[in-house]
Amino acid sequence: MRITAYRKAHFNAAHRLYRQDWDDKKNAAIFGKCNNPHYHGHNYDLTVGVTGDIDPETGYLIDLKILKDIIKKEVENALDHKNLNLEVPEFKELNPTVENIAVVIYNKIKRVLDERFELEITLYETPRNFVVYKG
Ligand code: NI
């Protein structure tokens, strides 16, 4: 029986969207408020979905404590209250858009999650703007 379990999490982080190879005018035009040279924060809401088969012995898909610990270690410890551009190695050369953050989170969790599971990342940058990444 295929089923999906979800766990929600939250982190705050600062970022700035820009390209070094563009001038200030083009950066401001493309990235708007998120181009602020002094950085700014977002409250990110994350939902991690794990899909697989129910274990007939336990009745579990995944022990949600394991998923909770993975999210804590791979996402919250790595991103919460961080300046994504300056403090998170994955964004040294990568623009920390909500799209790219979702992909980075997916890759970090996928590395440590049992390979029998499919993974789905839903990431809200604002209450109305969000992305979904399934690999
Ligand atoms: Ni922003």
Short mmCIF file of N, CA and C and ligand atoms in Angstrom, two decimals, residues 14-17 31 33-35 40-42 44 96 125, ligand 1:
data_model
loop_
_atom_site.label_atom_id
_atom_site.label_comp_id
_atom_site.label_asym_id
_atom_site.label_seq_id
_atom_site.Cartn_x
_atom_site.Cartn_y
_atom_site.Cartn_z
N ALA A 14 18.04 34.87 5.99
CA ALA A 14 18.24 36.09 5.21
C ALA A 14 18.85 35.73 3.86
N HIS A 15 18.54 36.54 2.87
CA HIS A 15 19.18 36.31 1.57
C HIS A 15 19.22 37.60 0.76
N ARG A 16 19.94 37.50 -0.34
CA ARG A 16 19.94 38.54 -1.35
C ARG A 16 20.05 37.84 -2.70
N LEU A 17 19.17 38.23 -3.63
CA LEU A 17 19.23 37.66 -4.98
C LEU A 17 19.97 38.65 -5.88
N PHE A 31 15.29 41.26 -9.77
CA PHE A 31 15.09 40.65 -8.46
C PHE A 31 14.30 41.52 -7.48
N LYS A 33 12.69 43.62 -4.65
CA LYS A 33 13.01 43.78 -3.22
C LYS A 33 14.04 42.76 -2.75
N CYS A 34 14.05 41.59 -3.37
CA CYS A 34 14.97 40.55 -2.93
C CYS A 34 16.41 40.86 -3.35
N ASN A 35 16.61 41.96 -4.08
CA ASN A 35 17.96 42.39 -4.46
C ASN A 35 18.58 43.34 -3.42
N HIS A 40 17.73 40.70 3.57
CA HIS A 40 16.44 40.79 4.24
C HIS A 40 16.02 39.35 4.54
N GLY A 41 15.03 39.21 5.43
CA GLY A 41 14.67 37.87 5.86
C GLY A 41 13.35 37.38 5.31
N HIS A 42 13.20 36.06 5.29
CA HIS A 42 11.91 35.44 5.01
C HIS A 42 11.65 34.39 6.09
N TYR A 44 10.41 30.90 6.20
CA TYR A 44 10.16 29.79 5.28
C TYR A 44 9.36 28.69 5.98
N PRO A 96 20.03 32.15 -3.91
CA PRO A 96 19.11 31.50 -2.96
C PRO A 96 17.64 31.88 -3.18
N GLU A 125 7.94 30.64 0.61
CA GLU A 125 8.77 31.80 0.95
C GLU A 125 7.91 32.90 1.56
NI NI B 1 13.68 37.77 -0.61
#
